[in-house]
Coordinates of C-alpha atoms in Angstrom, one line a residue:
X1 CA 57.2 -81.7 -176.5
X2 CA 58.6 -85.2 -177.3
X3 CA 56.3 -88.0 -176.1
X4 CA 55.4 -91.6 -176.9
X5 CA 53.4 -91.9 -180.2
X6 CA 49.7 -91.3 -179.8
X7 CA 46.9 -89.9 -181.9
X8 CA 45.2 -86.7 -180.7
X9 CA 42.0 -85.1 -181.7
X10 CA 41.6 -81.6 -180.2
X11 CA 38.0 -80.7 -179.2
X12 CA 36.2 -77.7 -177.8
X13 CA 34.6 -77.8 -174.4
X14 CA 31.4 -79.0 -176.0
X15 CA 32.2 -82.3 -177.7
X16 CA 32.4 -82.2 -181.4
X17 CA 29.9 -84.1 -183.5
X18 CA 32.4 -86.9 -183.9
X19 CA 32.9 -87.5 -180.2
X20 CA 29.2 -87.2 -179.6
X21 CA 28.5 -89.9 -182.2
X22 CA 31.3 -92.1 -180.9
X23 CA 30.0 -92.1 -177.4
X24 CA 26.3 -91.8 -178.0
X25 CA 25.8 -95.5 -177.4
X26 CA 26.8 -95.2 -173.8
X27 CA 25.1 -91.8 -173.1
X28 CA 22.4 -93.3 -171.0
X29 CA 24.5 -96.0 -169.3
X30 CA 24.7 -95.7 -165.5
X31 CA 28.2 -95.5 -164.1
X32 CA 29.2 -96.8 -160.7
X33 CA 30.4 -94.5 -157.9
X34 CA 34.2 -94.1 -157.4
X35 CA 36.1 -96.7 -155.4
X36 CA 35.9 -95.9 -151.7
X37 CA 39.6 -96.3 -151.3
X38 CA 40.5 -93.4 -153.6
X39 CA 40.8 -89.9 -152.2
X40 CA 39.2 -87.4 -154.6
X41 CA 41.7 -85.4 -156.7
X42 CA 40.8 -81.9 -158.1
X43 CA 43.2 -80.2 -160.4
X44 CA 41.6 -78.4 -163.4
X45 CA 38.5 -80.4 -162.6
X46 CA 37.6 -82.9 -159.9
X47 CA 37.6 -86.7 -160.3
X48 CA 34.3 -88.1 -161.8
X49 CA 33.9 -85.4 -164.4
X50 CA 31.8 -86.8 -167.3
X51 CA 33.8 -87.5 -170.5
X52 CA 31.4 -85.4 -172.5
X53 CA 33.2 -82.4 -170.9
X54 CA 36.6 -83.5 -172.1
X55 CA 38.4 -80.8 -174.1
X56 CA 40.5 -83.4 -175.9
X57 CA 40.7 -87.1 -176.6
X58 CA 43.8 -89.2 -177.3
X59 CA 44.7 -92.9 -177.2
X60 CA 48.3 -92.9 -175.9
X61 CA 48.6 -96.7 -175.4
X62 CA 47.4 -99.6 -177.5
X63 CA 44.0 -101.0 -176.9
X64 CA 43.8 -104.3 -175.0
X65 CA 42.0 -107.2 -176.5
X66 CA 40.3 -108.9 -173.6
X67 CA 38.6 -112.1 -174.8
X68 CA 37.4 -110.3 -177.9
X69 CA 36.4 -107.1 -176.1
X70 CA 38.1 -103.8 -176.9
X71 CA 39.5 -102.2 -173.7
X72 CA 40.6 -98.5 -174.3
X73 CA 42.3 -95.9 -172.3
X74 CA 41.2 -92.3 -173.2
X75 CA 43.2 -89.3 -172.2
X76 CA 42.6 -85.6 -172.3
X77 CA 45.9 -83.9 -171.7
X78 CA 44.1 -80.5 -171.8
X79 CA 42.3 -81.6 -168.7
X80 CA 45.0 -83.8 -167.3
X81 CA 42.4 -86.6 -166.9
X82 CA 41.6 -90.0 -168.3
X83 CA 38.7 -92.5 -168.6
X84 CA 38.3 -96.1 -169.7
X85 CA 35.8 -97.9 -172.0
X86 CA 35.0 -101.4 -173.0
X87 CA 33.3 -102.3 -176.3
X88 CA 32.2 -105.5 -178.2
X89 CA 31.1 -106.9 -174.9
X90 CA 28.1 -108.6 -173.2
X91 CA 26.0 -107.9 -170.2
X92 CA 28.0 -107.9 -167.0
X93 CA 31.4 -107.1 -168.5
X94 CA 33.0 -104.3 -166.5
X95 CA 35.6 -101.5 -166.9
X96 CA 37.5 -99.3 -164.5
X97 CA 40.7 -97.2 -164.0
X98 CA 43.6 -98.0 -161.8
X99 CA 45.7 -95.0 -160.6
X100 CA 49.1 -95.3 -159.0
X101 CA 51.2 -92.7 -157.1
X102 CA 54.4 -94.7 -156.9
X103 CA 55.2 -95.6 -160.4
X104 CA 52.9 -98.6 -160.7
X105 CA 54.1 -100.5 -157.6
X106 CA 50.7 -100.1 -155.9
X107 CA 47.5 -98.5 -157.1
X108 CA 44.0 -97.3 -156.3
X109 CA 41.8 -99.8 -158.1
X110 CA 38.3 -100.0 -159.5
X111 CA 38.0 -96.2 -160.1
X112 CA 34.6 -95.5 -161.7
X113 CA 33.9 -99.2 -162.2
X114 CA 31.0 -99.6 -164.6
X115 CA 29.3 -102.7 -165.9
X116 CA 27.7 -103.3 -169.3
X117 CA 23.9 -103.4 -168.8
X118 CA 21.3 -105.5 -170.7
X119 CA 20.9 -104.8 -174.4
X120 CA 24.2 -102.8 -174.5
X121 CA 27.6 -104.0 -175.7
X122 CA 29.8 -101.4 -174.0
X123 CA 30.2 -98.8 -171.3
X124 CA 32.7 -96.3 -170.0
X125 CA 33.9 -94.8 -166.7
X126 CA 33.9 -91.2 -165.6
X127 CA 37.1 -89.1 -165.8
X128 CA 39.8 -89.2 -163.2
X129 CA 42.9 -87.0 -162.7
X130 CA 46.2 -88.4 -163.7
X131 CA 48.4 -86.3 -161.5
X132 CA 48.0 -84.3 -158.3
X133 CA 50.2 -81.2 -158.2
X134 CA 48.5 -79.9 -155.1
X135 CA 50.0 -82.8 -153.1
X136 CA 53.1 -83.1 -155.3
X137 CA 52.2 -86.5 -156.7
X138 CA 52.8 -87.7 -160.2
X139 CA 50.4 -90.4 -161.1
X140 CA 50.0 -93.2 -163.6
X141 CA 46.6 -94.5 -164.9
X142 CA 45.6 -97.6 -166.9
X143 CA 42.3 -99.0 -168.1
X144 CA 41.2 -102.4 -166.8
X145 CA 38.3 -104.6 -167.5
X146 CA 36.7 -107.9 -166.5
X147 CA 35.3 -109.9 -169.3
X148 CA 35.6 -113.7 -168.5
X149 CA 39.0 -112.6 -167.2
X150 CA 40.8 -109.5 -166.0
X151 CA 43.2 -107.5 -168.1
X152 CA 44.6 -104.0 -168.3
X153 CA 46.2 -101.6 -170.8
X154 CA 49.7 -100.2 -170.3
X155 CA 50.2 -97.3 -167.8
X156 CA 50.1 -93.6 -168.8
X157 CA 52.5 -91.8 -168.6
X158 CA 55.5 -93.7 -167.3
X159 CA 57.9 -91.4 -169.0
X160 CA 58.3 -87.7 -168.1
X161 CA 58.8 -85.4 -171.1
X162 CA 59.6 -81.7 -171.1
X163 CA 62.0 -80.4 -173.8
X164 CA 63.6 -83.8 -173.6
X165 CA 62.2 -87.1 -172.2
X166 CA 63.3 -89.4 -169.5
X167 CA 65.9 -91.9 -170.7
X168 CA 67.7 -89.5 -173.1
X169 CA 71.4 -90.3 -173.4
X170 CA 73.6 -87.9 -171.4
X171 CA 75.7 -87.4 -174.4
X172 CA 73.0 -85.3 -175.8
X173 CA 73.1 -82.8 -172.9
X174 CA 73.4 -79.1 -173.8
X175 CA 75.9 -78.7 -171.0
X176 CA 77.3 -80.4 -167.9
X177 CA 76.9 -78.4 -164.7
X178 CA 77.6 -79.9 -161.3
X179 CA 75.7 -77.5 -159.0
X180 CA 76.4 -79.3 -155.7
X181 CA 79.4 -81.0 -154.3
X182 CA 80.0 -84.7 -155.1
X183 CA 79.7 -87.3 -152.4
X184 CA 82.2 -90.0 -151.7
X185 CA 81.6 -93.6 -150.7
X186 CA 84.5 -96.1 -150.2
X187 CA 86.7 -94.0 -152.4
X188 CA 84.0 -93.7 -155.2
X189 CA 83.0 -90.2 -156.4
X190 CA 79.2 -89.8 -156.9
X191 CA 78.3 -86.8 -158.9
X192 CA 75.1 -85.0 -160.0
X193 CA 75.1 -83.5 -163.4
X194 CA 72.6 -81.0 -164.8
X195 CA 71.8 -79.8 -168.3
X196 CA 70.5 -76.5 -167.1
X197 CA 69.1 -75.4 -170.5
X198 CA 66.8 -78.4 -170.8
X199 CA 66.2 -79.0 -167.0
X200 CA 67.6 -82.5 -167.3
X201 CA 69.9 -84.4 -164.9
X202 CA 72.0 -87.5 -164.7
X203 CA 74.3 -89.2 -162.2
X204 CA 77.8 -90.7 -162.5
X205 CA 80.1 -92.8 -160.3
X206 CA 83.9 -92.8 -160.8
X207 CA 87.1 -94.2 -159.3
X208 CA 85.4 -97.5 -158.5
X209 CA 85.1 -100.9 -160.0
X210 CA 82.8 -103.5 -161.5
X211 CA 79.4 -103.8 -159.8
X212 CA 79.3 -100.3 -158.3
X213 CA 75.8 -98.8 -158.8
X214 CA 74.6 -95.3 -159.6
X215 CA 71.1 -93.9 -159.9
X216 CA 69.0 -90.7 -159.6
X217 CA 66.1 -90.0 -157.2
X218 CA 63.5 -87.5 -158.3
X219 CA 61.1 -85.7 -156.0
X220 CA 58.2 -83.4 -156.7
X221 CA 58.1 -81.9 -153.2
X222 CA 61.7 -80.7 -152.7
X223 CA 63.1 -84.0 -151.5
X224 CA 60.6 -84.8 -148.8
X225 CA 59.3 -87.9 -150.7
X226 CA 60.1 -89.6 -154.0
X227 CA 57.6 -92.5 -154.3
X228 CA 57.5 -92.5 -158.1
X229 CA 61.1 -91.4 -158.7
X230 CA 63.3 -93.9 -156.8
X231 CA 66.4 -95.4 -158.4
X232 CA 65.8 -93.8 -161.8
X233 CA 68.3 -95.1 -164.5
X234 CA 69.9 -97.5 -162.0
X235 CA 73.0 -99.0 -163.7
X236 CA 76.1 -100.9 -162.7
X237 CA 79.7 -100.3 -163.6
X238 CA 80.7 -102.9 -166.2
X239 CA 83.6 -105.3 -165.9
X240 CA 86.9 -103.6 -166.6
X241 CA 85.6 -100.1 -166.1
X242 CA 86.0 -97.7 -163.1
X243 CA 82.8 -95.8 -163.5
X244 CA 79.5 -95.3 -165.3
X245 CA 76.6 -92.9 -165.6
X246 CA 72.8 -93.0 -165.9
X247 CA 70.7 -91.7 -168.7
X248 CA 69.1 -88.2 -168.3
X249 CA 65.8 -87.6 -166.5
X250 CA 63.5 -84.6 -166.7
X251 CA 62.8 -82.4 -163.7
X252 CA 59.7 -80.7 -165.1
X253 CA 56.4 -82.4 -166.2
X254 CA 54.3 -79.7 -167.9
X255 CA 51.8 -82.2 -169.0
X256 CA 51.2 -83.2 -165.4
X257 CA 51.4 -79.5 -164.2
X258 CA 54.5 -80.3 -162.1
X259 CA 57.3 -77.9 -162.6
X260 CA 59.7 -78.0 -159.7
X261 CA 61.1 -81.5 -159.6
X262 CA 64.3 -82.0 -157.6
X263 CA 66.9 -84.6 -158.2
X264 CA 69.9 -86.1 -156.4
X265 CA 72.6 -88.6 -157.4
X266 CA 72.9 -91.7 -155.3
X267 CA 75.4 -94.6 -155.5
X268 CA 76.5 -97.9 -153.9
X269 CA 79.9 -99.6 -153.8
X270 CA 79.6 -103.2 -155.0
X271 CA 80.7 -104.8 -151.8
X272 CA 78.4 -102.9 -149.4
X273 CA 74.7 -102.4 -149.1
X274 CA 74.6 -98.8 -147.9
X275 CA 74.5 -95.9 -150.4
X276 CA 75.3 -92.2 -150.4
X277 CA 73.6 -89.3 -152.1
X278 CA 74.3 -85.7 -153.1
X279 CA 72.1 -82.8 -152.0
X280 CA 68.8 -82.2 -153.8
X281 CA 68.9 -79.8 -156.7
X282 CA 66.4 -78.0 -158.9
X283 CA 67.9 -76.9 -162.3
X284 CA 68.2 -73.3 -163.4
X285 CA 67.2 -72.9 -167.1
X286 CA 67.2 -69.2 -166.4
X287 CA 67.0 -67.4 -163.1
X288 CA 63.4 -66.2 -163.7
X289 CA 62.1 -69.6 -164.8
X290 CA 63.8 -71.4 -161.9
X291 CA 62.2 -69.0 -159.4
X292 CA 58.8 -69.3 -161.1
X293 CA 59.0 -73.1 -161.1
X294 CA 59.8 -73.1 -157.4
X295 CA 57.0 -70.7 -156.7
X296 CA 54.5 -73.0 -158.5
X297 CA 55.3 -75.8 -156.1
X298 CA 53.1 -73.9 -153.6
X299 CA 50.2 -73.2 -155.9
X300 CA 47.0 -75.0 -155.0
X301 CA 45.1 -75.9 -158.2
X302 CA 42.1 -77.2 -156.2
X303 CA 41.2 -73.8 -154.9
X304 CA 43.2 -71.7 -157.4
X305 CA 45.4 -69.7 -155.1
X306 CA 48.5 -69.7 -152.9
X307 CA 47.1 -70.7 -149.5
X308 CA 46.5 -69.0 -147.2
X309 CA 46.8 -65.3 -148.0
X310 CA 44.2 -63.5 -150.1
X311 CA 45.8 -60.3 -151.3
X312 CA 49.2 -61.9 -151.4
X313 CA 47.8 -64.4 -153.9
X314 CA 46.8 -61.5 -156.2
X315 CA 50.3 -60.0 -156.0
X316 CA 51.8 -63.5 -156.6
X317 CA 49.6 -64.1 -159.7
X318 CA 50.9 -60.7 -161.0
X319 CA 54.5 -61.8 -160.4
X320 CA 53.9 -65.1 -162.2
X321 CA 52.3 -63.3 -165.2
X322 CA 55.1 -60.8 -165.3
X323 CA 57.7 -63.6 -165.4
X324 CA 55.8 -65.4 -168.2
X325 CA 55.9 -62.2 -170.3
X326 CA 59.6 -61.7 -169.6
X327 CA 60.6 -65.3 -170.5
X328 CA 58.1 -65.9 -173.3
X329 CA 57.1 -69.2 -171.7
X330 CA 53.4 -70.3 -171.5
X331 CA 53.7 -73.1 -169.0
X332 CA 51.7 -71.3 -166.3
X333 CA 49.0 -69.7 -168.5
X334 CA 46.4 -72.2 -167.1
X335 CA 47.0 -70.7 -163.6
X336 CA 45.4 -67.4 -164.7
X337 CA 42.1 -68.9 -165.7
X338 CA 42.1 -71.4 -162.8
X339 CA 42.6 -68.6 -160.3
X340 CA 39.9 -66.5 -161.8
X341 CA 37.3 -69.2 -162.2
X342 CA 37.9 -70.6 -158.7
X343 CA 37.8 -67.3 -156.8
X344 CA 35.3 -65.0 -158.6
X345 CA 32.5 -66.1 -156.4
X346 CA 31.6 -65.3 -152.7
X347 CA 33.4 -66.9 -149.7
X348 CA 32.5 -66.6 -146.1
X349 CA 34.9 -65.0 -143.6
X350 CA 37.7 -67.3 -142.8
X351 CA 37.7 -69.2 -146.1
X352 CA 39.9 -67.0 -148.3
X353 CA 40.4 -64.1 -145.9
X354 CA 39.5 -63.0 -142.4
X355 CA 37.0 -60.9 -144.2
X356 CA 34.1 -62.2 -146.3
X357 CA 34.8 -62.1 -150.0
X358 CA 31.5 -60.9 -151.6
X359 CA 32.1 -61.8 -155.2
X360 CA 34.2 -60.2 -157.9
X361 CA 37.2 -60.4 -155.5
X362 CA 35.7 -57.6 -153.4
X363 CA 35.8 -57.3 -149.6
X364 CA 35.6 -54.6 -147.0
X365 CA 39.4 -54.1 -147.4
X366 CA 39.7 -51.7 -150.2
X367 CA 43.4 -52.4 -150.8
X368 CA 42.8 -56.1 -150.9
X369 CA 40.3 -55.5 -153.7
X370 CA 42.8 -53.2 -155.4
X371 CA 45.5 -55.9 -155.6
X372 CA 43.1 -58.2 -157.5
X373 CA 42.2 -55.3 -159.9
X374 CA 45.9 -54.9 -160.7
X375 CA 46.3 -58.6 -161.2
X376 CA 43.4 -58.8 -163.7
X377 CA 44.7 -55.8 -165.7
X378 CA 48.0 -57.7 -165.9
X379 CA 46.2 -60.8 -167.0
X380 CA 44.3 -58.8 -169.7
X381 CA 47.5 -57.4 -171.0
X382 CA 49.1 -60.8 -171.2
X383 CA 46.1 -62.8 -172.6
X384 CA 43.9 -60.3 -174.3
X385 CA 40.9 -61.9 -172.7
X386 CA 38.4 -59.1 -172.1
X387 CA 36.8 -60.8 -169.1
X388 CA 39.9 -59.8 -167.0
X389 CA 39.7 -56.2 -168.0
X390 CA 35.9 -56.2 -167.2
X391 CA 36.7 -57.6 -163.8
X392 CA 39.3 -54.9 -163.1
X393 CA 36.7 -52.3 -164.1
X394 CA 34.2 -53.9 -161.7
X395 CA 36.7 -53.8 -158.8
X396 CA 37.8 -50.2 -159.7
X397 CA 34.2 -49.0 -159.6
X398 CA 33.9 -50.5 -156.1
X399 CA 37.1 -48.7 -155.0
X400 CA 35.8 -45.5 -156.5
X401 CA 33.0 -45.4 -154.1
X402 CA 35.5 -44.8 -151.3
X403 CA 37.1 -41.7 -152.9
X404 CA 36.0 -39.1 -150.4
X405 CA 36.8 -35.3 -150.9
X406 CA 34.9 -34.6 -147.7
X407 CA 37.8 -35.8 -145.6
X408 CA 41.4 -34.5 -146.1
X409 CA 40.2 -33.0 -149.4
X410 CA 40.2 -36.3 -151.2
X411 CA 41.8 -39.7 -151.2
X412 CA 40.4 -43.3 -151.0
X413 CA 39.6 -44.8 -147.7
X414 CA 41.6 -48.0 -146.7
X415 CA 38.5 -49.8 -145.5
X416 CA 34.7 -49.8 -145.8
X417 CA 34.4 -48.4 -142.3
X418 CA 36.3 -45.3 -143.4
X419 CA 38.9 -45.4 -140.6
X420 CA 42.1 -44.6 -142.4
X421 CA 43.5 -42.9 -145.5
X422 CA 46.8 -44.4 -146.4
X423 CA 49.5 -44.7 -149.0
X424 CA 48.8 -48.2 -150.3
X425 CA 45.2 -47.7 -151.2
X426 CA 45.9 -44.3 -152.9
X427 CA 49.0 -45.6 -154.7
X428 CA 46.8 -48.4 -156.1
X429 CA 44.1 -46.0 -157.0
X430 CA 46.5 -43.7 -159.0
X431 CA 47.9 -46.7 -160.9
X432 CA 44.5 -48.3 -161.5
X433 CA 42.7 -45.2 -162.8
X434 CA 45.6 -44.5 -165.1
X435 CA 45.7 -48.1 -166.3
X436 CA 42.0 -48.2 -167.1
X437 CA 42.2 -45.0 -169.1
X438 CA 45.1 -46.5 -171.1
X439 CA 43.0 -49.6 -171.9
X440 CA 39.5 -48.2 -172.5
X441 CA 39.2 -46.5 -175.9
X442 CA 37.8 -43.0 -175.7
X443 CA 37.9 -42.8 -171.9
X444 CA 37.9 -39.5 -170.2
X445 CA 36.4 -40.3 -166.8
X446 CA 39.2 -42.5 -165.5
X447 CA 41.8 -40.1 -166.8
X448 CA 40.3 -37.2 -164.9
X449 CA 40.2 -39.4 -161.8
X450 CA 43.8 -40.2 -162.3
X451 CA 44.8 -36.5 -162.6
X452 CA 42.8 -35.6 -159.5
X453 CA 44.4 -38.5 -157.6
X454 CA 47.9 -37.5 -158.6
X455 CA 47.3 -33.9 -157.5
X456 CA 45.8 -35.0 -154.2
X457 CA 48.6 -37.5 -153.5
X458 CA 51.3 -34.9 -154.0
X459 CA 49.6 -32.4 -151.7
X460 CA 48.4 -34.9 -149.1
X461 CA 51.6 -34.8 -147.0
X462 CA 52.2 -38.6 -147.2
X463 CA 55.5 -37.9 -149.0
X464 CA 57.8 -36.6 -146.3
X465 CA 60.6 -34.1 -146.6
X466 CA 63.1 -36.8 -147.4
X467 CA 61.1 -37.9 -150.4
X468 CA 59.9 -41.1 -148.7
X469 CA 56.3 -42.2 -148.4
X470 CA 55.0 -42.8 -144.9
X471 CA 52.2 -45.2 -144.3
X472 CA 49.3 -42.7 -144.2
X473 CA 47.5 -39.8 -142.6
X474 CA 46.3 -39.0 -139.1
X475 CA 42.7 -38.2 -138.4
X476 CA 43.9 -34.5 -138.6
X477 CA 45.0 -35.2 -142.2
X478 CA 48.7 -34.9 -141.7
X479 CA 51.6 -37.4 -142.3
X480 CA 51.4 -39.9 -139.4
X481 CA 55.2 -40.6 -139.5
X482 CA 54.5 -44.4 -139.6
X483 CA 56.9 -46.9 -141.2
X484 CA 58.2 -46.3 -144.7
X485 CA 57.4 -49.5 -146.5
X486 CA 59.0 -50.3 -149.9
X487 CA 55.7 -51.2 -151.6
X488 CA 54.1 -47.7 -150.8
X489 CA 57.2 -46.1 -152.3
X490 CA 56.9 -48.4 -155.3
X491 CA 53.2 -47.9 -155.9
X492 CA 53.7 -44.1 -156.0
X493 CA 56.6 -44.4 -158.4
X494 CA 54.6 -46.6 -160.7
X495 CA 51.5 -44.5 -160.6
X496 CA 53.2 -41.2 -161.4
X497 CA 55.3 -42.9 -164.1
X498 CA 52.2 -44.3 -165.8
X499 CA 50.3 -41.0 -165.7
X500 CA 53.3 -39.2 -167.1
X501 CA 53.4 -41.7 -170.0
X502 CA 49.8 -41.0 -170.6
X503 CA 49.7 -37.2 -170.3
X504 CA 53.3 -36.1 -171.0
X505 CA 53.2 -33.9 -167.9
X506 CA 56.9 -33.6 -167.0
X507 CA 56.1 -32.7 -163.4
X508 CA 54.7 -36.2 -162.9
X509 CA 58.0 -37.7 -164.1
X510 CA 59.8 -35.4 -161.8
X511 CA 57.8 -36.7 -158.8
X512 CA 58.4 -40.3 -159.8
X513 CA 62.2 -39.7 -160.1
X514 CA 62.3 -37.9 -156.8
X515 CA 60.6 -40.9 -155.1
X516 CA 63.0 -43.3 -156.8
X517 CA 66.1 -41.4 -156.0
X518 CA 65.0 -41.2 -152.3
X519 CA 64.5 -44.9 -152.2
X520 CA 67.9 -45.9 -153.5
X521 CA 69.8 -43.2 -151.6
X522 CA 68.1 -43.4 -148.2
X523 CA 69.3 -46.0 -145.6
X524 CA 65.7 -46.4 -144.7
X525 CA 65.1 -48.5 -147.8
X526 CA 68.5 -49.3 -149.2
X527 CA 71.5 -50.8 -147.3
X528 CA 74.7 -51.6 -149.1
X529 CA 73.0 -51.1 -152.4
X530 CA 70.3 -53.7 -151.6
X531 CA 66.6 -53.0 -151.1
X532 CA 66.0 -53.6 -147.4
X533 CA 62.7 -53.5 -145.4
X534 CA 62.7 -52.3 -141.8
X535 CA 61.8 -55.9 -140.8
X536 CA 64.9 -57.2 -142.6
X537 CA 67.3 -55.7 -140.1
X538 CA 68.9 -57.3 -137.0
X539 CA 66.7 -59.9 -135.3
X540 CA 63.5 -58.6 -136.7
X541 CA 61.2 -60.7 -138.9
X542 CA 58.6 -59.7 -141.5
X543 CA 54.9 -60.7 -141.3
X544 CA 53.1 -62.4 -144.1
X545 CA 52.1 -59.0 -145.6
X546 CA 55.6 -57.5 -145.4
X547 CA 57.3 -60.4 -147.0
X548 CA 56.1 -59.4 -150.4
X549 CA 56.5 -55.6 -150.3
X550 CA 59.9 -55.5 -152.0
X551 CA 58.7 -57.3 -155.0
X552 CA 56.0 -54.8 -155.5
X553 CA 58.5 -52.0 -155.3
X554 CA 60.7 -53.7 -157.9
X555 CA 57.9 -54.1 -160.4
X556 CA 57.1 -50.4 -160.3
X557 CA 60.7 -49.2 -160.0
X558 CA 61.6 -51.2 -163.1
X559 CA 58.7 -49.6 -164.9
X560 CA 60.4 -46.2 -164.3
X561 CA 63.8 -47.6 -165.3
X562 CA 62.4 -48.8 -168.5
X563 CA 60.5 -45.7 -169.3
X564 CA 63.4 -43.4 -168.7
X565 CA 66.3 -45.6 -169.8
X566 CA 68.2 -44.4 -166.8
X567 CA 71.5 -46.3 -166.4
X568 CA 71.5 -45.8 -162.6
X569 CA 68.0 -47.1 -162.2
X570 CA 68.8 -50.1 -164.4
X571 CA 72.0 -50.8 -162.4
X572 CA 69.9 -50.8 -159.2
X573 CA 67.5 -53.3 -160.7
X574 CA 70.4 -55.6 -161.7
X575 CA 72.0 -55.2 -158.4
X576 CA 69.0 -56.6 -156.6
X577 CA 68.7 -59.6 -158.9
X578 CA 72.4 -60.4 -158.7
X579 CA 72.6 -60.1 -155.0
X580 CA 69.6 -62.2 -154.1
X581 CA 70.6 -64.9 -156.6
X582 CA 74.1 -65.2 -155.1
X583 CA 73.3 -64.6 -151.4
X584 CA 69.7 -65.6 -150.9
X585 CA 69.2 -68.8 -152.9
X586 CA 69.2 -72.5 -151.9
X587 CA 70.0 -75.4 -154.2
X588 CA 66.3 -75.8 -154.6
X589 CA 66.0 -72.2 -155.9
X590 CA 64.2 -71.1 -152.8
X591 CA 64.5 -67.4 -152.3
X592 CA 64.1 -65.6 -148.9
X593 CA 63.0 -62.3 -147.5
X594 CA 66.5 -60.9 -146.9
X595 CA 68.1 -60.4 -150.3
X596 CA 71.5 -59.8 -148.8
X597 CA 71.3 -63.3 -147.3
X598 CA 71.6 -62.2 -143.7
X599 CA 70.1 -64.2 -140.8
X600 CA 67.5 -64.8 -139.6
X601 CA 66.0 -65.3 -143.0
X602 CA 62.4 -66.3 -143.9
X603 CA 61.3 -68.3 -146.9
X604 CA 57.9 -69.1 -148.2
X605 CA 55.9 -68.5 -151.4
X606 CA 55.5 -64.8 -150.5
X607 CA 59.2 -64.3 -150.3
X608 CA 59.6 -66.3 -153.5
X609 CA 57.1 -64.1 -155.3
X610 CA 58.8 -61.0 -154.1
X611 CA 62.2 -62.2 -155.3
X612 CA 60.7 -63.4 -158.6
X613 CA 59.6 -59.8 -159.4
X614 CA 63.1 -58.6 -158.8
X615 CA 64.5 -61.3 -161.2
X616 CA 61.8 -60.5 -163.7
X617 CA 62.6 -56.8 -163.6
X618 CA 66.2 -57.6 -164.4
X619 CA 65.3 -60.1 -167.1
X620 CA 62.9 -57.6 -168.7

């Protein structure tokens, strides 16, 4: 990643000997409390973390000589945090951080202010976050001190860098796409240009005269606000010319954990004060990356989830991991650990779910617990970190307690109260037991459970005469005829496919194919070649659960398409991705519930995650 020159020393969580030695002289120095005017920011950690916990230390700007004192700004990019220190001082000298959310025009001052006590020659502040992705704010920080006069270092980081940095000449663009119509103002043409490959943008003004102005605005919240991104690259048409352009600016700030920047081109004719702007746009480096970036704008790093849906967050994490694997990008790897660490504990009812979360992602809702087990298996496959597999085993052991052959001959109960045996919980169970066998060397127990589950599922009656999966069983243990949901169909396809891969039992593949063929041929789930939920039709609307069902289907259906190499299945996968991209996408890469683009359409992070799975399936 290009960036201004600075020296970096990478360190483990526990400071290396060198950092310990360098900071030992202030180890016992008391540090002042944060400035009251600052609202605490929590990203990977909360404001006021001790610098001894820093995973990295760099010095991205020159030190400030303040009347013979050395004022330093320390940054840990790994933590997205900074702290300040003052050395060679005397009693009473002080040091603090300033933090700005509007590009340095205003700032929160005196953060962590600390004074040098008697017998010491220096001190430091605690650590503060540089940016705030939860609230879509890109910040700047600087170190300031008072030592017979006040002085500050330069701000960090005024320049956004991704593949390229702010200010790169537009002549170096890898392409020139104009994704939204230009706007006109007194005969001038104001255009937005995008280098899609590098997620960079620039603006131009044409058919005008000297003094006309052109600039970019950049927003981290989809165009609602742009306090640190106003008038970027503002330039005037020179004498004798009819137009000009800005430099390029980045729309992604991976260092600041901001990925979904939007831009627009704005201009002004020389003789008038009013301006005109194009629509806001997010670039499209690839379909999958664009959808994932837009999804990340809804992630809450403070609490490590997508608020406010518990099981949906598990399925969304799975979608994000799948997209990372398909694209080979590692921008979002930190989200996996953050989600795990922030949610592994217990939460009272109403905090994460209407149910209490009792630790290890477990609650009275067996299927909710199952979604998290699936997510952690995916995380294990992607990262190789055994703690995720161990967590999946813990959850699966909990689910196993609710396999009950005493009712309906088998099957897992949907809830702890044992009120319902349904398709979602048993589809999860089939997939989970198979997945654990595949990943635990020498296992025989989970394999036997998977075989028992598959046999029970096929004989349970949940698969109707059309090859579609109804929602569950009645108290008399027969098909209840309830809604055919795509995710139930998908989970069954995925479970039977994986067990066939493991055992080679061709009858399992036959079942998976029959389920897939029914899904793509039946108007219950496919309309005009497009996967369609019953709540996608007419004036109906899907609830927060149903918004994500189609993505789960696509993940599992694509597994079968890949396993079999079936051209018809692969064509179906591609059809979904192509359709939703053309018919169901805004200029901000927001993707809705209705992939055919009909109205009324719903959009939120759940619909985004569902569509992302479809795009990932096609990319994979």
